[in-house]
Short mmCIF file of C-alpha atoms and ligand atoms in Angstrom, two decimals:
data_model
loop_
_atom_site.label_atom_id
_atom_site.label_comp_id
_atom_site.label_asym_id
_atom_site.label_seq_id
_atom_site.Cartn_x
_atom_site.Cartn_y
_atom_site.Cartn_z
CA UNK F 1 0.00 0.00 0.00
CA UNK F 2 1.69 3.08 -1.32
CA UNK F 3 -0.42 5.88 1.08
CA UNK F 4 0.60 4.06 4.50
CA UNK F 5 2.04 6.88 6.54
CA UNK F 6 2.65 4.54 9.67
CA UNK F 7 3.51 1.13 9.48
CA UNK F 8 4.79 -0.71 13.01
CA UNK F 9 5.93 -4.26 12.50
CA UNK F 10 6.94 -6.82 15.26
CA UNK F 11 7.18 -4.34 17.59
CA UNK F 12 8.46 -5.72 21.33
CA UNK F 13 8.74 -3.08 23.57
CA UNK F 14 9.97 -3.59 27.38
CA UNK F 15 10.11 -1.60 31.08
CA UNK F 16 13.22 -3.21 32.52
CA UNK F 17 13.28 -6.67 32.35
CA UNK F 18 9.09 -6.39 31.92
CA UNK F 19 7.91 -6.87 28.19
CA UNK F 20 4.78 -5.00 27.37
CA UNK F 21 4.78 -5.03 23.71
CA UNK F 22 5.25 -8.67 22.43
CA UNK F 23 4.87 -7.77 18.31
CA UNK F 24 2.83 -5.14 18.11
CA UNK F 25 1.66 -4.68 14.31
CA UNK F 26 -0.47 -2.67 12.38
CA UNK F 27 -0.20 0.22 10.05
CA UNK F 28 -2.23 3.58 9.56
CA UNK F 29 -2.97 5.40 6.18
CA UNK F 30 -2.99 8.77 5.18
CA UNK F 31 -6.26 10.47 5.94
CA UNK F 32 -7.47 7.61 7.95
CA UNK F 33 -8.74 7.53 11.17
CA UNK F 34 -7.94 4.99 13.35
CA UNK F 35 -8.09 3.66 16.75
CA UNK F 36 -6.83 1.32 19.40
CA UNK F 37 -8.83 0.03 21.82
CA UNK F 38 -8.80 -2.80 24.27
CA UNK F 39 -8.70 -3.15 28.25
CA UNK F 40 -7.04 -1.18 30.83
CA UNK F 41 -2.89 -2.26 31.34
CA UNK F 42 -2.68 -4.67 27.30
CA UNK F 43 -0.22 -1.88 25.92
CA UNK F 44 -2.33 1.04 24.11
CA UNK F 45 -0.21 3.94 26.06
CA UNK F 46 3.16 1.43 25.58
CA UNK F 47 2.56 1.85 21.83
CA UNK F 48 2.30 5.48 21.61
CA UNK F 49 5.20 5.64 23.53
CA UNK F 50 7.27 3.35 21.42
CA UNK F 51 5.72 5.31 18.46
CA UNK F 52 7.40 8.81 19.37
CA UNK F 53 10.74 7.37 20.65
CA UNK F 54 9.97 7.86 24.38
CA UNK F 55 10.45 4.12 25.32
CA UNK F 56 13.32 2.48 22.96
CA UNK F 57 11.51 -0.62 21.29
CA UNK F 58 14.22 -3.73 21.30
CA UNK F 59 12.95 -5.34 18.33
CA UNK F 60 10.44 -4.72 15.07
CA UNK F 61 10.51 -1.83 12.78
CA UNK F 62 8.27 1.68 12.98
CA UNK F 63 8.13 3.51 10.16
CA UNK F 64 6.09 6.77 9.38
CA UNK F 65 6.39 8.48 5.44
CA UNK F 66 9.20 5.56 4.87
CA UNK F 67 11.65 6.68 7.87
CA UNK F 68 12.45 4.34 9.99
CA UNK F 69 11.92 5.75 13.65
CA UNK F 70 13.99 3.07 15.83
CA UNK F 71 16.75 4.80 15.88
CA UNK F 72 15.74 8.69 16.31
CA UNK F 73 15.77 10.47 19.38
CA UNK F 74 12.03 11.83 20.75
CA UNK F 75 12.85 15.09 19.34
CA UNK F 76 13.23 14.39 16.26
CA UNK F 77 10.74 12.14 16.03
CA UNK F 78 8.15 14.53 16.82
CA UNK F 79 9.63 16.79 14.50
CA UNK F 80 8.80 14.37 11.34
CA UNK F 81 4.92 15.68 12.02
CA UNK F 82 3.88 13.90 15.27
CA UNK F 83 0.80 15.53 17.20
CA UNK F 84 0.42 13.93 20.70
CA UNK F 85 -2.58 14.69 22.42
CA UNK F 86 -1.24 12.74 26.31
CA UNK F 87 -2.70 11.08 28.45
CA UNK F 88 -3.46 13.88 31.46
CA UNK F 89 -3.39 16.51 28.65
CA UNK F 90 -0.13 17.86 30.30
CA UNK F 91 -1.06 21.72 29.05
CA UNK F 92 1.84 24.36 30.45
CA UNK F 93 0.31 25.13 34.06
CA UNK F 94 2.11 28.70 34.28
CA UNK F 95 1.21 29.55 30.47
CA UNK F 96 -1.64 31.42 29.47
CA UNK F 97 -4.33 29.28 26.74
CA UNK F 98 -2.43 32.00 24.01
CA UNK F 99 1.12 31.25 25.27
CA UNK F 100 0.57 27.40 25.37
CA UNK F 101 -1.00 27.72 21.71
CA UNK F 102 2.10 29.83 20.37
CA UNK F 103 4.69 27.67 22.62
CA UNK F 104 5.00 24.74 20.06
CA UNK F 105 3.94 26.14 16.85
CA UNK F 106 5.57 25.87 13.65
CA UNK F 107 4.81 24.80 10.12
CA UNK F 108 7.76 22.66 9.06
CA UNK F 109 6.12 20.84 6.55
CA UNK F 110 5.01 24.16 5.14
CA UNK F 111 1.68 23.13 5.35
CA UNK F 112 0.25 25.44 2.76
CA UNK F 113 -2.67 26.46 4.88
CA UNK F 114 -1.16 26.14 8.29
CA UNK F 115 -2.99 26.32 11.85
CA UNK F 116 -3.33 29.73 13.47
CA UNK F 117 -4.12 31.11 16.68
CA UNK F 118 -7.50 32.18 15.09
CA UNK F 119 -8.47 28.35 13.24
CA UNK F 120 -7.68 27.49 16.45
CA UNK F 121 -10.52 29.08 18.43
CA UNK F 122 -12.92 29.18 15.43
CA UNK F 123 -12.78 25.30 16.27
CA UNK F 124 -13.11 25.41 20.15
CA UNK F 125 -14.66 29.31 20.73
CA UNK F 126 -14.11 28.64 24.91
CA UNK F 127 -10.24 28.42 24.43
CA UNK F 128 -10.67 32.40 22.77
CA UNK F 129 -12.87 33.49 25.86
CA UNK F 130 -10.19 31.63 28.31
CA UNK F 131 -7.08 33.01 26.18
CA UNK F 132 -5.70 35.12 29.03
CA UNK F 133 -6.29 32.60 31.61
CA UNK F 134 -3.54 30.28 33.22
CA UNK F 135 -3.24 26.54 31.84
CA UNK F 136 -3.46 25.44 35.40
CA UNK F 137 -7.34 27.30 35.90
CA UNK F 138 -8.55 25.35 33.01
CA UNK F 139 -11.79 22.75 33.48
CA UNK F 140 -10.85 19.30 32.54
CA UNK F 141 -12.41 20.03 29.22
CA UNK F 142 -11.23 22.88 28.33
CA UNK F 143 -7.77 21.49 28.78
CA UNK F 144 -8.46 18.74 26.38
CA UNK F 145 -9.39 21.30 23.67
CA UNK F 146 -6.10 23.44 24.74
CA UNK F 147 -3.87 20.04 24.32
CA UNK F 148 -5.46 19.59 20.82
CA UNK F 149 -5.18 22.64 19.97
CA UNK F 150 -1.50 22.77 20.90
CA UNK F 151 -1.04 19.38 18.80
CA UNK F 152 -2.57 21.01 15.80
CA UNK F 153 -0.26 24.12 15.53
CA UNK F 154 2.43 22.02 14.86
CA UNK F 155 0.35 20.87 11.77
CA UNK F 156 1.13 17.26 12.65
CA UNK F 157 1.15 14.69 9.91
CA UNK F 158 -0.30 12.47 12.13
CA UNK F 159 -2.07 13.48 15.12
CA UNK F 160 -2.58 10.94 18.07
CA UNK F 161 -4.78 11.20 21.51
CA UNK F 162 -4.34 9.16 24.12
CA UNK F 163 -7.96 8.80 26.21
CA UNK F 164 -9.38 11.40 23.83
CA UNK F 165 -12.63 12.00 26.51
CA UNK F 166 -11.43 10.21 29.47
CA UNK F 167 -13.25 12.22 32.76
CA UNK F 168 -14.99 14.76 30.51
CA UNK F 169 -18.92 15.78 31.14
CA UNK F 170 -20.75 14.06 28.75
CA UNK F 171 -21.59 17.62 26.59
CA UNK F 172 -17.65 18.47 25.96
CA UNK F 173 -16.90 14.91 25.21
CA UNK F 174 -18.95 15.48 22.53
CA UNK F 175 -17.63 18.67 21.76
CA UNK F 176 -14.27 16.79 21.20
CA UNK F 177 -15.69 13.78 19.18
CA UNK F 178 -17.10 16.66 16.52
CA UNK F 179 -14.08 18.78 16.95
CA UNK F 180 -12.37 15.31 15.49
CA UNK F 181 -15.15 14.94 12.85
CA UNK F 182 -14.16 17.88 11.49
CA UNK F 183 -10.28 17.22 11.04
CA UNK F 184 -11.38 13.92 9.94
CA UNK F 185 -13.45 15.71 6.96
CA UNK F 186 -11.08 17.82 6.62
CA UNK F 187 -8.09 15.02 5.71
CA UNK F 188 -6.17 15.28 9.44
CA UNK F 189 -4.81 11.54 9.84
CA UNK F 190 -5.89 10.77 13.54
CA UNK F 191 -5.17 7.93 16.00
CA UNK F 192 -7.33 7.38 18.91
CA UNK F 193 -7.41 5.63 22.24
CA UNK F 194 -10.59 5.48 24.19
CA UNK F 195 -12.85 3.65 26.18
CA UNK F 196 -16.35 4.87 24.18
CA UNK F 197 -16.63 2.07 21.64
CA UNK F 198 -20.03 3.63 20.34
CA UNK F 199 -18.28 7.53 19.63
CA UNK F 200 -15.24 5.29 18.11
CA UNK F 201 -18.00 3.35 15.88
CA UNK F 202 -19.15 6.25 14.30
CA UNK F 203 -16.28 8.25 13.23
CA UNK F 204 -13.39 5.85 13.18
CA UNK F 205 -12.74 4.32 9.25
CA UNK F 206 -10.51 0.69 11.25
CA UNK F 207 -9.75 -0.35 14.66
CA UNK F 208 -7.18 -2.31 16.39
CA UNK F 209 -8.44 -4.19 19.10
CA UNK F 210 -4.99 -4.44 21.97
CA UNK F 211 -4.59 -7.33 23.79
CA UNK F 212 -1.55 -8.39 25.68
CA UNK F 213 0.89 -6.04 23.61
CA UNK F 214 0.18 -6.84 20.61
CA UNK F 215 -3.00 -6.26 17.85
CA UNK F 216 -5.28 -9.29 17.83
CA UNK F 217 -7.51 -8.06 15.44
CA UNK F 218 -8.36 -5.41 12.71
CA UNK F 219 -10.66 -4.14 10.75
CA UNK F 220 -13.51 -1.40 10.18
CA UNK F 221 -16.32 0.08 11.96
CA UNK F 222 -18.97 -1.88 10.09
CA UNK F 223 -16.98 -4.86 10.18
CA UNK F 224 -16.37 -4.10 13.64
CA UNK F 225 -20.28 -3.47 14.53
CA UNK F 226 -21.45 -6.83 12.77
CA UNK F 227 -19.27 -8.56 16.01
CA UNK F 228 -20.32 -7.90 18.67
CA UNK F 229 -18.74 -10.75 20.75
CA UNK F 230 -15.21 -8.93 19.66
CA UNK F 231 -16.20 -6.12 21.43
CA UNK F 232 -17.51 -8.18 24.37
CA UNK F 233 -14.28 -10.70 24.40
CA UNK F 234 -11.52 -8.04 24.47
CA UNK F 235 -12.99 -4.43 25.42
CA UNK F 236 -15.68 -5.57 27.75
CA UNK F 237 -18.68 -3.80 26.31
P1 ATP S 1 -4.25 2.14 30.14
O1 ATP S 1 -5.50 2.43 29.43
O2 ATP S 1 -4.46 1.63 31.54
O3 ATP S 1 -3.21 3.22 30.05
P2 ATP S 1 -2.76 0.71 28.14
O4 ATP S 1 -3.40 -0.26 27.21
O5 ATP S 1 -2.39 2.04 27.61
O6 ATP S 1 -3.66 0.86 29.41
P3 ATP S 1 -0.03 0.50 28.96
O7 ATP S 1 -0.09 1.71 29.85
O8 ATP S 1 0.66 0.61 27.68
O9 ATP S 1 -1.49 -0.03 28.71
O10 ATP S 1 0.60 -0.71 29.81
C1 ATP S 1 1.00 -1.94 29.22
C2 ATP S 1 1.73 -2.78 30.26
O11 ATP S 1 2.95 -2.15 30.63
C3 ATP S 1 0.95 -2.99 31.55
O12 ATP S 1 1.17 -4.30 31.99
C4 ATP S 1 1.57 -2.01 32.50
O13 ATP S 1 1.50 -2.47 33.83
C5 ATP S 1 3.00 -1.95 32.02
N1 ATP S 1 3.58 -0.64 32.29
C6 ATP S 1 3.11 0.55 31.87
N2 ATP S 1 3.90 1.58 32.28
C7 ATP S 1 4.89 1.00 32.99
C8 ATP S 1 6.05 1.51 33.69
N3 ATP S 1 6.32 2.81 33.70
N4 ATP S 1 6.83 0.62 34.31
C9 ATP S 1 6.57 -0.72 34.26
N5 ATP S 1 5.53 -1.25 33.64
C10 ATP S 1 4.69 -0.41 33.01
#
């Protein structure tokens, strides 16, 4: 497939002597939107990590546009067009919403319509009434839409979230799962790890259902849908 922008083969990935990953494989396309799910602890977060050079995988090869990423340090990684969205959000506490927009930004893919201050708060209007305010004075929510937006100034390639809605009200989770419909429509490549299945359903194009560090099963939402024992086996819905 010539339009795979991430490909991760036979990954194996450990803490100490602790394996986590044990050949971790799957691959991600340009423009799709994909997701991993699967149980608390079987290797979702491991994956990321492995992904953007924070943990050093000791076997299998990652590869995103054709580079091979084993071998780069996190910086640079990120710098091939990575957009992390953590776990915890991790805004700047001591930056203003402006100042932890304008922090990270840069277009070095010279993106020919890059991300701005102002597409950012056309897409989440609360971050522009909060801009002045401190990172750490931020609702739960309205830090997940300053982490985003912070992800998206860098105009990532490939922009990943890591518990996308976890301990949001159920009104901004939403806000976030059509914030993503619209990079989605837009052509944003997005990977995303959460616990709603039925949100994931709807928007995602494939999944890849985690179990004990490593993929045990892929495929789309409808095919996805039409078992529901999959679902039931591995994520526990
Ligand atoms: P969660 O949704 O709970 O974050 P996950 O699917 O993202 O789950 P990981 O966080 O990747 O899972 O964890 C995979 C395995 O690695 C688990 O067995 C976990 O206990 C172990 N693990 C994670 N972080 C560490 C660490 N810092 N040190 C040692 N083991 C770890």
């Amino acid at each position: 497939m010539s339009d795979v922008l991430l490909e991760i083969r036979d990954v194996e990935t450990f803490y100490g002597s602790s394996q986590a990953l044990f050949g971790m494989s799957f691959a991600v396309r340009q423009g799709e939107f994909a997701t991993l799910i699967g149980r608390n602890g079987m290797g979702k977060t491991t994956t990321v990590k492995s992904i953007m050079g924070l943990l050093r995988p000791r076997a299998g090869r990652l590869t995103f546009g054709g580079r091979e990423l084993r071998a780069m340090p996190a910086y640079r990684v990120a710098q091939l067009g990575f957009g992390l969205v953590p776990e915890g959000r991790q805004v700047f506490p001591n930056l203003s919403v402006r100042e932890n927009l304008i922090a990270t930004a840069n277009n070095r893919a010279r993106t020919p319509d890059p991300w701005t201050l102002e597409r950012v708060y056309a897409l989440f209007p609360r971050l522009r009434e909060r801009e002045r305010n401190l990172g750490a004075n931020l609702s739960g929510g309205e830090q997940q839409m300053l982490a985003i937006g912070r992800a998206l100034m860098t105009n990532p390639r490939l922009l990943i979230l890591d518990e996308a809605t976890e301990g949001l009200a159920p009104l901004i989770r939403q806000e976030i799962w059509d914030c993503l419909s619209r990079l989605k429509a837009a052509g944003q490549t997005i990977i995303v790890i959460d616990k709603n299945i039925a949100s994931l359903l709807k928007l995602a194009d494939n999944h890849h259902i985690v179990e004990k560090g490593r993929v045990v099963w892929s495929g789309s939402s409808a095919s996805l849908r039409a078992q529901p024992d999959l679902l039931h086996k591995y994520v526990g819905v």
